[in-house]
Coordinates of C-alpha atoms and ligand atoms in Angstrom, one line a residue:
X1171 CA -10.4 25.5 11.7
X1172 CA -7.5 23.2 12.8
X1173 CA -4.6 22.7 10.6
X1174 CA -1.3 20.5 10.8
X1175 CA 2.3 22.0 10.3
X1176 CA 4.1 19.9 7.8
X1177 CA 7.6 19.3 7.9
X1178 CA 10.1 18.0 5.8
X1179 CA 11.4 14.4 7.5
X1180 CA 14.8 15.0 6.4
X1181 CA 16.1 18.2 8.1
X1182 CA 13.1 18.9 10.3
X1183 CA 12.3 22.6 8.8
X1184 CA 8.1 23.4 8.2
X1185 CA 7.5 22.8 4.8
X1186 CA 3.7 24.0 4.8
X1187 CA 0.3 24.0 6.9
X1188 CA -2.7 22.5 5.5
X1189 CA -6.4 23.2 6.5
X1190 CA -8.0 20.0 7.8
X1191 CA -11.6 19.6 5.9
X1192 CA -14.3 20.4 8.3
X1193 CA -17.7 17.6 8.7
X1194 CA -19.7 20.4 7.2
X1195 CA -17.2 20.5 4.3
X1196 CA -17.0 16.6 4.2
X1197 CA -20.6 16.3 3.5
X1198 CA -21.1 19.1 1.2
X1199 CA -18.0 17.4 -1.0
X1200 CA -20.3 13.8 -0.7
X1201 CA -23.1 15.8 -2.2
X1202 CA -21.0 17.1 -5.0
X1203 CA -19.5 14.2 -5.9
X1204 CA -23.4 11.8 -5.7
X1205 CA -24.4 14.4 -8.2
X1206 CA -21.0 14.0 -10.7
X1207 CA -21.5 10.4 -10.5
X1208 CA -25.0 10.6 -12.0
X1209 CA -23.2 12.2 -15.1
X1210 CA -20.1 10.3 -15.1
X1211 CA -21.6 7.4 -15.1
X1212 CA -24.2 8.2 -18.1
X1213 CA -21.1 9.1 -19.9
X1214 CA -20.2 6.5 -23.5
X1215 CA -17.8 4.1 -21.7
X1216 CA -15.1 4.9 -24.2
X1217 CA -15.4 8.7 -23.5
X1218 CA -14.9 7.5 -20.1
X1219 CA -11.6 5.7 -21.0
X1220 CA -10.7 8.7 -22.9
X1221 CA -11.1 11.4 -19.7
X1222 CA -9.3 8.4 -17.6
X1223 CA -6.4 8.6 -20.3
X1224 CA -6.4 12.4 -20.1
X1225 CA -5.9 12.2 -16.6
X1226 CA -3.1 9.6 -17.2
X1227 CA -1.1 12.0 -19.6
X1228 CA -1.7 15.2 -16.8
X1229 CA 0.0 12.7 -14.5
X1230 CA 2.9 12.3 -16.8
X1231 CA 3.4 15.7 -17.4
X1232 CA 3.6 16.6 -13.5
X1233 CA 6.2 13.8 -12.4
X1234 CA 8.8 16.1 -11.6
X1235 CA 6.5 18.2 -10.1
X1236 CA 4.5 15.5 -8.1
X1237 CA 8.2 13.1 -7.0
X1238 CA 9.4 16.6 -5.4
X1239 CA 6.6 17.0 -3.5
X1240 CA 7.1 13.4 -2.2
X1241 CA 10.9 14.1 -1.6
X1242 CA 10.0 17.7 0.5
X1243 CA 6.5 16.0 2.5
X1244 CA 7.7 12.2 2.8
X1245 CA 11.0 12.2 2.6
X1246 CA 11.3 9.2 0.1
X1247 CA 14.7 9.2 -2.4
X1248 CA 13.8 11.4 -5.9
X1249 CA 14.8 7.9 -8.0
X1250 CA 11.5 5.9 -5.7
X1251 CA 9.0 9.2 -5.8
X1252 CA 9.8 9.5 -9.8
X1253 CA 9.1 5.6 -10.0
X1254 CA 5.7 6.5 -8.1
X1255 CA 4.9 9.3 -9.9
X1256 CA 4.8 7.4 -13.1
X1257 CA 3.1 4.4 -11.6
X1258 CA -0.2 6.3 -10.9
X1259 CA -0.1 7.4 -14.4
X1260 CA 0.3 3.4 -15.5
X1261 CA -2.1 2.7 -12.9
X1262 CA -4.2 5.0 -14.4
X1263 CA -3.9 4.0 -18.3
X1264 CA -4.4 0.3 -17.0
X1265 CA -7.6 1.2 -15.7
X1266 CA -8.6 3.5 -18.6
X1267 CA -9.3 0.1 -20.8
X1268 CA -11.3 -1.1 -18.2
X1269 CA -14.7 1.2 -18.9
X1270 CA -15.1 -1.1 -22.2
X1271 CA -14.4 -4.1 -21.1
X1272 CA -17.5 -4.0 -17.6
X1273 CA -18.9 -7.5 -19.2
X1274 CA -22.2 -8.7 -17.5
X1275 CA -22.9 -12.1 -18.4
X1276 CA -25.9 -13.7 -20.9
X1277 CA -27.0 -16.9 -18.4
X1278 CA -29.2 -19.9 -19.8
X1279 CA -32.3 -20.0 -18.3
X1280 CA -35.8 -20.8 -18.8
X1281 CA -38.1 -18.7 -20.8
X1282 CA -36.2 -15.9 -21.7
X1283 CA -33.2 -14.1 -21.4
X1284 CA -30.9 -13.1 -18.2
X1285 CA -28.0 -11.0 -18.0
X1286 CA -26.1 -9.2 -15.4
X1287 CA -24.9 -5.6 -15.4
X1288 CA -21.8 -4.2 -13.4
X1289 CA -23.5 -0.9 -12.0
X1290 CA -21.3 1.3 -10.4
X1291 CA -21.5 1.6 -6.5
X1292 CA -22.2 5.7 -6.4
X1293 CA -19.7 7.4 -3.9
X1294 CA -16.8 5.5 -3.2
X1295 CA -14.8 6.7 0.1
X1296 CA -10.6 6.1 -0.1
X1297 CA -8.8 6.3 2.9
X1298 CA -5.0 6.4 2.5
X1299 CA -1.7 6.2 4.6
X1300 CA 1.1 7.6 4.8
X1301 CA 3.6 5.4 3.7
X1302 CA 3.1 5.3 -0.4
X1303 CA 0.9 8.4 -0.3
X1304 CA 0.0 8.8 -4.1
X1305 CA 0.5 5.0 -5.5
X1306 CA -2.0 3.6 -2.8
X1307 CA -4.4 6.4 -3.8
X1308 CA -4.2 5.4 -7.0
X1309 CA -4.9 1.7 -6.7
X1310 CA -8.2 2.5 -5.3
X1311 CA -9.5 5.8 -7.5
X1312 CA -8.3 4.8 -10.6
X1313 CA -9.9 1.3 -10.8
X1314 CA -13.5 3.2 -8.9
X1315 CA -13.6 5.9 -11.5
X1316 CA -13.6 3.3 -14.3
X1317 CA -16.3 1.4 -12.8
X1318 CA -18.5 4.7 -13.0
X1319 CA -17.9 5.9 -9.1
X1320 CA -17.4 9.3 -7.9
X1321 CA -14.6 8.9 -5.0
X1322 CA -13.7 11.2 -1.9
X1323 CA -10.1 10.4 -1.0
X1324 CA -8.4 11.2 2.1
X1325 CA -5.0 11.5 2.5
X1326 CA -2.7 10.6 5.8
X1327 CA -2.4 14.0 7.7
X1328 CA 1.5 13.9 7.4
X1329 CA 1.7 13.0 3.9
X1330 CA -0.9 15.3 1.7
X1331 CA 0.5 16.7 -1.2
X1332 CA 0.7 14.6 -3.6
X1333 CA -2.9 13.6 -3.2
X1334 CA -3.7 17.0 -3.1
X1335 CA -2.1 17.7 -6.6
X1336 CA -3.7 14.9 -8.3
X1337 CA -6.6 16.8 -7.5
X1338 CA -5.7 19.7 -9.1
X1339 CA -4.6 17.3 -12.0
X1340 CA -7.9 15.5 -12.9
X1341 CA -9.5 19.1 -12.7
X1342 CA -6.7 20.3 -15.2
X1343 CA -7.3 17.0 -17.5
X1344 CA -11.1 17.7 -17.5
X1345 CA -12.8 15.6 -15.1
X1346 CA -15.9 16.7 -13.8
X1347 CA -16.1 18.7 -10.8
X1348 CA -16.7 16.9 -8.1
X1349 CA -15.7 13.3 -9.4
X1350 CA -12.5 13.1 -7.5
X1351 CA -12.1 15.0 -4.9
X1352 CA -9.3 15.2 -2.2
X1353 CA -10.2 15.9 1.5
X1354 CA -7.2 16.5 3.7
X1355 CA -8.1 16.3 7.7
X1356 CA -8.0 14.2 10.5
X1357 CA -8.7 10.4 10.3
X1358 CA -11.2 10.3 13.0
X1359 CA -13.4 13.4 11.4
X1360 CA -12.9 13.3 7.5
X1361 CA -12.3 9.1 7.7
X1362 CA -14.6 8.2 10.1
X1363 CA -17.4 10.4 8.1
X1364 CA -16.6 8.8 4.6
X1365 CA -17.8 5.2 6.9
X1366 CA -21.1 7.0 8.6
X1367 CA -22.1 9.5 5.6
X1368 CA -25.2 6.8 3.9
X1369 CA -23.8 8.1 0.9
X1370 CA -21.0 6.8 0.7
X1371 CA -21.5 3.2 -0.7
X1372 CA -17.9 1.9 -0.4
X1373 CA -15.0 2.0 1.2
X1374 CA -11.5 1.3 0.9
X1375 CA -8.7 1.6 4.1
X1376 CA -5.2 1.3 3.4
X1377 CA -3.3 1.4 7.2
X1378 CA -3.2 -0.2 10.8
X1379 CA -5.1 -3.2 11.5
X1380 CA -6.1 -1.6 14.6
X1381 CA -8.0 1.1 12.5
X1382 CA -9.5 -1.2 9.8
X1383 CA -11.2 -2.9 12.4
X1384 CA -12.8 0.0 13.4
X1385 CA -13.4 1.0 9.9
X1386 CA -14.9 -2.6 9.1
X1387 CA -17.0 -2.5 12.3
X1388 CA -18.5 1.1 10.9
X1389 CA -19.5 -0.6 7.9
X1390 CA -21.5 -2.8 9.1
X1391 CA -23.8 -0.5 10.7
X1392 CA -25.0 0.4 7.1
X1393 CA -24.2 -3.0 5.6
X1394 CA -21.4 -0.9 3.8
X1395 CA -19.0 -2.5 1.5
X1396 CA -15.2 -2.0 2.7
X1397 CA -11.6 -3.3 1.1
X1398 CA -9.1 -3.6 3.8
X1399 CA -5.1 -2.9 2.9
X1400 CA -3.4 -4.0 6.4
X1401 CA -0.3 -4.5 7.9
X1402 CA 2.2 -6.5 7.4
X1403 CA 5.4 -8.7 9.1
X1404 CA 6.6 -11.1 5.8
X1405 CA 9.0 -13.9 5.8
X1406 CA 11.8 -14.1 3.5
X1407 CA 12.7 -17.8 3.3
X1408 CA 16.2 -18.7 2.0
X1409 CA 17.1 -22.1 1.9
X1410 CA 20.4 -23.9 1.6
X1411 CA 20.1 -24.3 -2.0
X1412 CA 19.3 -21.5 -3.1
X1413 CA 21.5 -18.6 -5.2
X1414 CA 22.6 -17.6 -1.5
X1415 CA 24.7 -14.3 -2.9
X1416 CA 21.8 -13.8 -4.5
X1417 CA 19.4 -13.8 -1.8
X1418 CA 21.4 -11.8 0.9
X1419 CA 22.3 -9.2 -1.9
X1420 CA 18.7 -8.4 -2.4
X1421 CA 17.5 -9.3 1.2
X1422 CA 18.7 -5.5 2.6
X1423 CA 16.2 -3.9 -0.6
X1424 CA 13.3 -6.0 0.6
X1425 CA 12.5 -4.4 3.9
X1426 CA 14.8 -1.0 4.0
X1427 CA 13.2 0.5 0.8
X1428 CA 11.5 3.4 2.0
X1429 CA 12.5 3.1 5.3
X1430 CA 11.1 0.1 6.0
X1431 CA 7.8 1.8 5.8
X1432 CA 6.4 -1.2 3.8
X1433 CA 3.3 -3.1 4.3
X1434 CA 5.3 -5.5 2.1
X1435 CA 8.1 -5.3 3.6
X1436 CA 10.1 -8.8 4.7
X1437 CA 10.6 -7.9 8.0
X1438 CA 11.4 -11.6 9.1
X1439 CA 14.3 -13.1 7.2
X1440 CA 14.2 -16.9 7.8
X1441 CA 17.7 -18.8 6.7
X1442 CA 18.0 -22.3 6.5
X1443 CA 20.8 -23.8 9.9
X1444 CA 22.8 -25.3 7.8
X1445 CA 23.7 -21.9 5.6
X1446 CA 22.8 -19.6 8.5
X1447 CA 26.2 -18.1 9.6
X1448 CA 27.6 -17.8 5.6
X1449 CA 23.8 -16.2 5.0
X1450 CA 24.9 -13.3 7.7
X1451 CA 28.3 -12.9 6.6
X1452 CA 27.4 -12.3 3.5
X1453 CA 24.2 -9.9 4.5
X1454 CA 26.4 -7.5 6.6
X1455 CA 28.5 -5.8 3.4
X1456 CA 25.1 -5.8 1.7
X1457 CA 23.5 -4.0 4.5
X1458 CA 26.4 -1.8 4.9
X1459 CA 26.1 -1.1 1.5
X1460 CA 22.5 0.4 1.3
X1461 CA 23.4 4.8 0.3
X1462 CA 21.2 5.9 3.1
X1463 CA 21.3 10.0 2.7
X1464 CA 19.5 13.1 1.8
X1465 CA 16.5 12.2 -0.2
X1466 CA 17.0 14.6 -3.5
X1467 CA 20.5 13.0 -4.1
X1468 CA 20.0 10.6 -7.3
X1469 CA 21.8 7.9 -5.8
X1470 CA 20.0 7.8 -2.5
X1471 CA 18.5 4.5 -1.8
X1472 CA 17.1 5.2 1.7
X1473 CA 15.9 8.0 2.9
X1474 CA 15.0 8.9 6.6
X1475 CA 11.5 8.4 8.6
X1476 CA 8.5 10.3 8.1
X1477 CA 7.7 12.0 11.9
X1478 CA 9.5 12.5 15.0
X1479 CA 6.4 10.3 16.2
X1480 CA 7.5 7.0 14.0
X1481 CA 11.2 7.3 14.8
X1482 CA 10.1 7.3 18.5
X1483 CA 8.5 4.2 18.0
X1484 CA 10.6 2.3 15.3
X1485 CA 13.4 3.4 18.1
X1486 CA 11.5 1.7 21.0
X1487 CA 12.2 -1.3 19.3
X1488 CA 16.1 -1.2 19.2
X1489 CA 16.8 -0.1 23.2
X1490 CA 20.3 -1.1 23.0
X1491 CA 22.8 -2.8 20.9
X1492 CA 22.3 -6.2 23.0
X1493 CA 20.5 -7.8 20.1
X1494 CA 22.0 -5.9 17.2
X1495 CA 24.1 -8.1 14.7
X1496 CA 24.9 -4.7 12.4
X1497 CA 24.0 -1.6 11.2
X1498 CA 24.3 0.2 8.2
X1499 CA 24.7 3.9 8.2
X1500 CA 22.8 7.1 8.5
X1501 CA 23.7 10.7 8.4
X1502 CA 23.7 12.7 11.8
X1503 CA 22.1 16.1 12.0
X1504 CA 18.6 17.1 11.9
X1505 CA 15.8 14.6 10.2
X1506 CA 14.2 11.2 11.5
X1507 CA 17.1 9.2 10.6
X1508 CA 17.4 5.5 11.6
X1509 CA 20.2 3.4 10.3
X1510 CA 19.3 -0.3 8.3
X1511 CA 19.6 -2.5 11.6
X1512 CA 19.9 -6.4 11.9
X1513 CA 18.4 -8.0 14.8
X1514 CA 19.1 -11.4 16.0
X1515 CA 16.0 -11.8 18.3
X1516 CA 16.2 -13.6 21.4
X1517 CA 12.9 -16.2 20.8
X1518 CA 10.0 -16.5 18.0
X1519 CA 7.8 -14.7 20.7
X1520 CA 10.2 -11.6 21.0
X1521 CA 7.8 -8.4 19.8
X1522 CA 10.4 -7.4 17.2
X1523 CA 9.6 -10.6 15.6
X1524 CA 5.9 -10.4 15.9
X1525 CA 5.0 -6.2 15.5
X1526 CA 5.2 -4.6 12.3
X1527 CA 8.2 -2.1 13.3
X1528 CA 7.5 -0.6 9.9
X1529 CA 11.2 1.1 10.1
X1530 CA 14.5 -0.3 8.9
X1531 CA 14.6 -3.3 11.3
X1532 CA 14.5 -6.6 10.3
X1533 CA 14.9 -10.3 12.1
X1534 CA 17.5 -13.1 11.0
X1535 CA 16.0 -16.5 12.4
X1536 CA 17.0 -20.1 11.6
X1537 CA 14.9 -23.0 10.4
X1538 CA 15.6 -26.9 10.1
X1539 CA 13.4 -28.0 7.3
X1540 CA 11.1 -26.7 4.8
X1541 CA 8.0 -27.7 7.7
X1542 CA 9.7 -25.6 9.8
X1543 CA 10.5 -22.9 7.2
X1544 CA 6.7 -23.0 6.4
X1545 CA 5.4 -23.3 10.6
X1546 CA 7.7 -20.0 11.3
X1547 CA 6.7 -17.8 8.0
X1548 CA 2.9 -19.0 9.0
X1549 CA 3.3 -18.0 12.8
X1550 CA 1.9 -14.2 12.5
X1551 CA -1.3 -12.5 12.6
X1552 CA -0.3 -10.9 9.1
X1553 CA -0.3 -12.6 5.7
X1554 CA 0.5 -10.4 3.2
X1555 CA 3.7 -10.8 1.5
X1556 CA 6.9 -12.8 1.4
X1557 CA 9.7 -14.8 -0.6
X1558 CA 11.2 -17.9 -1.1
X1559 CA 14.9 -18.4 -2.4
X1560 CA 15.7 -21.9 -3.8
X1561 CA 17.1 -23.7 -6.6
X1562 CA 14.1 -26.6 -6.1
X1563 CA 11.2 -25.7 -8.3
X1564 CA 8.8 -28.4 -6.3
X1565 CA 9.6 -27.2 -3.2
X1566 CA 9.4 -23.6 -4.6
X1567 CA 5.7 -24.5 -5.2
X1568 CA 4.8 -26.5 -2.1
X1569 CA 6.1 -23.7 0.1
X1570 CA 4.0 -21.1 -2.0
X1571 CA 1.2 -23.2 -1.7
X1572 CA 1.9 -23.9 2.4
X1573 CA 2.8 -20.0 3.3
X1574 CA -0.8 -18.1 4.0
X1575 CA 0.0 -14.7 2.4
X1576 CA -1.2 -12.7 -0.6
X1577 CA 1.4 -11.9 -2.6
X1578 CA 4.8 -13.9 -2.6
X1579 CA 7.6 -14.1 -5.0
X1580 CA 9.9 -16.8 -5.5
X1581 CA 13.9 -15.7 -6.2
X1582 CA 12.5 -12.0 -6.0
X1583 CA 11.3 -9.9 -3.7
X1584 CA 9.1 -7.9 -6.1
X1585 CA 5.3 -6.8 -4.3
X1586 CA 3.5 -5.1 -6.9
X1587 CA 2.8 -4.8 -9.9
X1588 CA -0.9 -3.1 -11.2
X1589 CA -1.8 -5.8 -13.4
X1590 CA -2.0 -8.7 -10.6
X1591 CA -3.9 -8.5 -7.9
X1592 CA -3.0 -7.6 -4.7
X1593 CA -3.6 -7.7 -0.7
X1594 CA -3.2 -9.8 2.2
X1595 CA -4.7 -13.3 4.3
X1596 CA -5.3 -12.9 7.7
X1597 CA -5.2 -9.8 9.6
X1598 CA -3.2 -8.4 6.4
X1599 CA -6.9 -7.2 4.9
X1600 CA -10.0 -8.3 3.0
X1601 CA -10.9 -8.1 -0.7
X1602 CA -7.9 -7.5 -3.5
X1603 CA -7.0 -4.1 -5.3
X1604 CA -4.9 -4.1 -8.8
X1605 CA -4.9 -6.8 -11.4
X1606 CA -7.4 -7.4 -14.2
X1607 CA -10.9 -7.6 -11.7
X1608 CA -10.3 -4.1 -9.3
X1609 CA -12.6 -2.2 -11.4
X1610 CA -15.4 -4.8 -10.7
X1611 CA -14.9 -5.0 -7.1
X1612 CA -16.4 -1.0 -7.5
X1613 CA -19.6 -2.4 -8.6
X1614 CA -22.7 -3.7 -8.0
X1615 CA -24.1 -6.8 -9.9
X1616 CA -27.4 -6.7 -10.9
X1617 CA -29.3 -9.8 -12.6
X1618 CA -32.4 -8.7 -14.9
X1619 CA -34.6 -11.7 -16.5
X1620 CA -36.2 -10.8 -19.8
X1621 CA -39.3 -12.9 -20.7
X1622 CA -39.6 -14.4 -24.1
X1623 CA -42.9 -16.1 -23.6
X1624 CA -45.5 -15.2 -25.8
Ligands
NAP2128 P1 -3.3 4.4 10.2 O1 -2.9 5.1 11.4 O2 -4.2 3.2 10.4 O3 -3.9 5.5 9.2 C1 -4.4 5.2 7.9 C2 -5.4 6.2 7.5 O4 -6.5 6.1 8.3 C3 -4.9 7.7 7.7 O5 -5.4 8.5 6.6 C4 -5.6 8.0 9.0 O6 -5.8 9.4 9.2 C5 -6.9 7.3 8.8 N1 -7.6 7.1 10.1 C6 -7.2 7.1 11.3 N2 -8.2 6.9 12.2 C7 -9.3 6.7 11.5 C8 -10.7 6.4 11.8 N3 -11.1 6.3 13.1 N4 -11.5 6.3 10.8 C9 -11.2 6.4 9.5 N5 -9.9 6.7 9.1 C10 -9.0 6.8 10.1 O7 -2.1 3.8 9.4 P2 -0.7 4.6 9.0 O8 0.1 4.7 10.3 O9 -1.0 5.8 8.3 O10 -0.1 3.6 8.0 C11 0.7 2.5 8.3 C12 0.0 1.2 8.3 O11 -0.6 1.0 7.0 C13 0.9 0.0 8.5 O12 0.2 -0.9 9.3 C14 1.0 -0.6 7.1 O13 1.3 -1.9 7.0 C15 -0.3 -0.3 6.5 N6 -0.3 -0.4 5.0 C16 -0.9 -1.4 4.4 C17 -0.8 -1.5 3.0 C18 -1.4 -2.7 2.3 O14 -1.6 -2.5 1.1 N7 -1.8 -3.8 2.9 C19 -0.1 -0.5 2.3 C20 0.5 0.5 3.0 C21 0.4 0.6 4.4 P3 -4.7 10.3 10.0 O15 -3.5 10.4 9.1 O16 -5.4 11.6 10.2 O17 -4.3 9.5 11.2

């Protein structure tokens, strides 16, 4: 049986080793759950809600528990794993009023009667990174377990812990056995079998667009459904008029939270000419500013990167100082630490402009007009986030409207919240998770006529 050594990102010392699941153990675990789901989804819809709400309140008991393990495995600050913690357990409750609310529709047709039913899909496969390990889990298995689906989840190979206790935790809040069920392992044995098992009737990838083409392309050998969560390389547009203290004060927040290890993450920050140079100067304190330290400390806002592995290749990207405008700070010592860094690339077509680094790097370009603004956010593969500072409300809007990405925010850099949908244009993914409609997009619709004729 192979295994992986886990180690704690922030002082390098071996935290754990975890079994990897084995294909014999994957399938047997795909049978289990095809049998729970027959149950589970013959269950009252409202004692459905009910087991989904028990799980919600397990969760909230365990957030201490759970935010440590993130701290020890991923190395994100206590204050960001506590806020994840409790935002599976709203993710959760959200989803626990959605069992009651599956409304078919009563269509007017000829001769009798037609009306659709949202069936559950059966097995639904969730394959997770490693960057949010227990909040992007969520988004997928709490909205497919509404719907009526049994779900196999596997978790990053770096980052399993969490995952592993919310396991543990819908087994301790009285979910059937077998109706959620968390397969650590290797992407290319426990993933790739969640896309080739037949029983598996869904998928949903959260990581590299590299692998969710792969994924995508395995679905399609069974005509398989599949949600793709992708990268990422967002613009944050600040214009001249806009509340410029504002926007540099928050601009460090919007891409070194977690490292940088965002798929939201504005990686590109686009400033107006005629406000560049006061934009910068007023960025560097705020950069400087950002408490990057040891992850447990309550005031830590940054904490280091996950693997030797990722620092090797967020460091790849910064070779020398050449095109560094500042830093912020990091401490020295053991861990995968990687100070907040401001790059002032050398052209549009330079790779730190156009790769998701997905570590604390981020671009300062210039831009004449709001065309321009709109032609350089729009000049990616990657449409997922972004934001757009300015005191204009119709040019807020048309620059909205004109920026192909998901999810954008205007005088904000929030991403995510679990009652609006989410997920990317372009190469960021396909389909939408969160908001009101998640729990349908784990269904089936079926369309039954009843006659009336005589
Ligand atoms: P990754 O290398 O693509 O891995 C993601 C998951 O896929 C892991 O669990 C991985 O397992 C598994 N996997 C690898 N090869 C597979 C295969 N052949 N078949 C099935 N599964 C396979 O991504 P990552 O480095 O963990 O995560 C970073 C990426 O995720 C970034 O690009 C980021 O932007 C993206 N992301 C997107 C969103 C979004 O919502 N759009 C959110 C967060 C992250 P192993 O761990 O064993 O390799």
């Amino acid at each position: 049986m192979t295994t992986t050594t886990l180690i704690n990102p922030a002082d390098e010392t071996v935290i754990g080793t975890i079994e990897h699941s084995t294909l014999e153990q994957v399938d047997e675990a795909i049978v289990r759950a095809t049998l729970a789901q027959i149950g589970w989804a013959a269950l009252a819809p409202a004692d459905r809600a009910a087991a989904l709400r028990r799980f919600a309140l397990a969760v909230d008991g365990a957030i201490d528990d759970l935010a440590a393990l993130e701290v020890t495995n991923s190395g994100h600050p206590i204050g960001q794993a506590r806020w994840e913690a409790g935002h599976v357990r709203d993710v959760l409750n959200y989803y626990a009023a959605a069992p009651e609310r599956m409304l078919g529709q009563q269509i007017p047709v000829a001769g009798g009667i037609n009306v659709t039913f949202l069936e559950p899909i059966g097995v639904v496969g969730i394959i997770v990174p490693w960057n949010f390990p227990m909040t992007i889990a969520s988004w997928g298995f709490a909205p497919a377990l509404a719907a009526g689906n049994a779900v196999v989840l596997k978790p990053a190979e770096w980052t399993p812990l969490t995952a592993i206790r919310l396991g543990e935790l819908a087994l301790e809040a009285g979910l059937p056995v077998g109706l959620f069920q968390v397969l650590p392992g290797r992407g290319s044995v426990v993933g790739e079998r969640f896309v080739t098992h037949p029983r598996v009737g869904k998928i949903v990838f959260t990581g590299s667009t590299e692998v969710g083409k792969r994924v995508m392309a395995g679905c399609s050998e069974q005509v398989k459904a599949v949600t793709l969560e992708l990268g990422g390389k967002s613009a944050n547009v600040v214009f001249a008029d806009s509340d410029l203290e504002k926007a540099a004060a928050t601009a460090p927040y919007s891409v070194f939270e977690n490292a940088g290890q965002d798929c939201c993450a504005r990686s590109r920050i686009l400033v107006q000419r005629s406000v560049f140079d006061r934009f910068l100067e007023l960025l560097e304190p705020a950069v400087k500013a950002v408490k990057v330290g040891q992850p447990g400390d309550a005031d830590t806002e940054m904490g280091p990167l996950v693997s030797r592995t990722h620092f090797e290749s967020v460091a790849a990207y910064v070779p020398d100082d050449e095109r560094v405008a500042f830093r912020g700070s990091a401490p020295a010592g053991p861990g995968f630490w990687f100070p907040p860094t401001v790059l002032l690339p050398a052209s549009a077509t330079d790779r730190t402009v156009t790769d998701e680094i997905f570590g604390p790097v981020v671009t300062v370009q210039a831009f004449d007009d709001e065309a321009d603004a709109i032609r350089m956010a729009n000049a990616s593969q990657y449409g997922l986030s972004g934001s757009v500072w300015t005191r204009d409300l119709g040019r807020a809007l048309r620059v909205s409207r004109g920026i192909a990405t998901g999810n954008l925010s205007v005088n904000s850099n929030s991403s995510v919240r679990y009652s609006t949908p989410f997920g990317g244009f372009k190469q960021s993914g396909l389909g939408r998770e969160l908001g009101p409609d998640a729990a349908e997009a784990f269904t089936e619709t079926k369309n039954v006529f009843i006659s009336t004729v005589d």
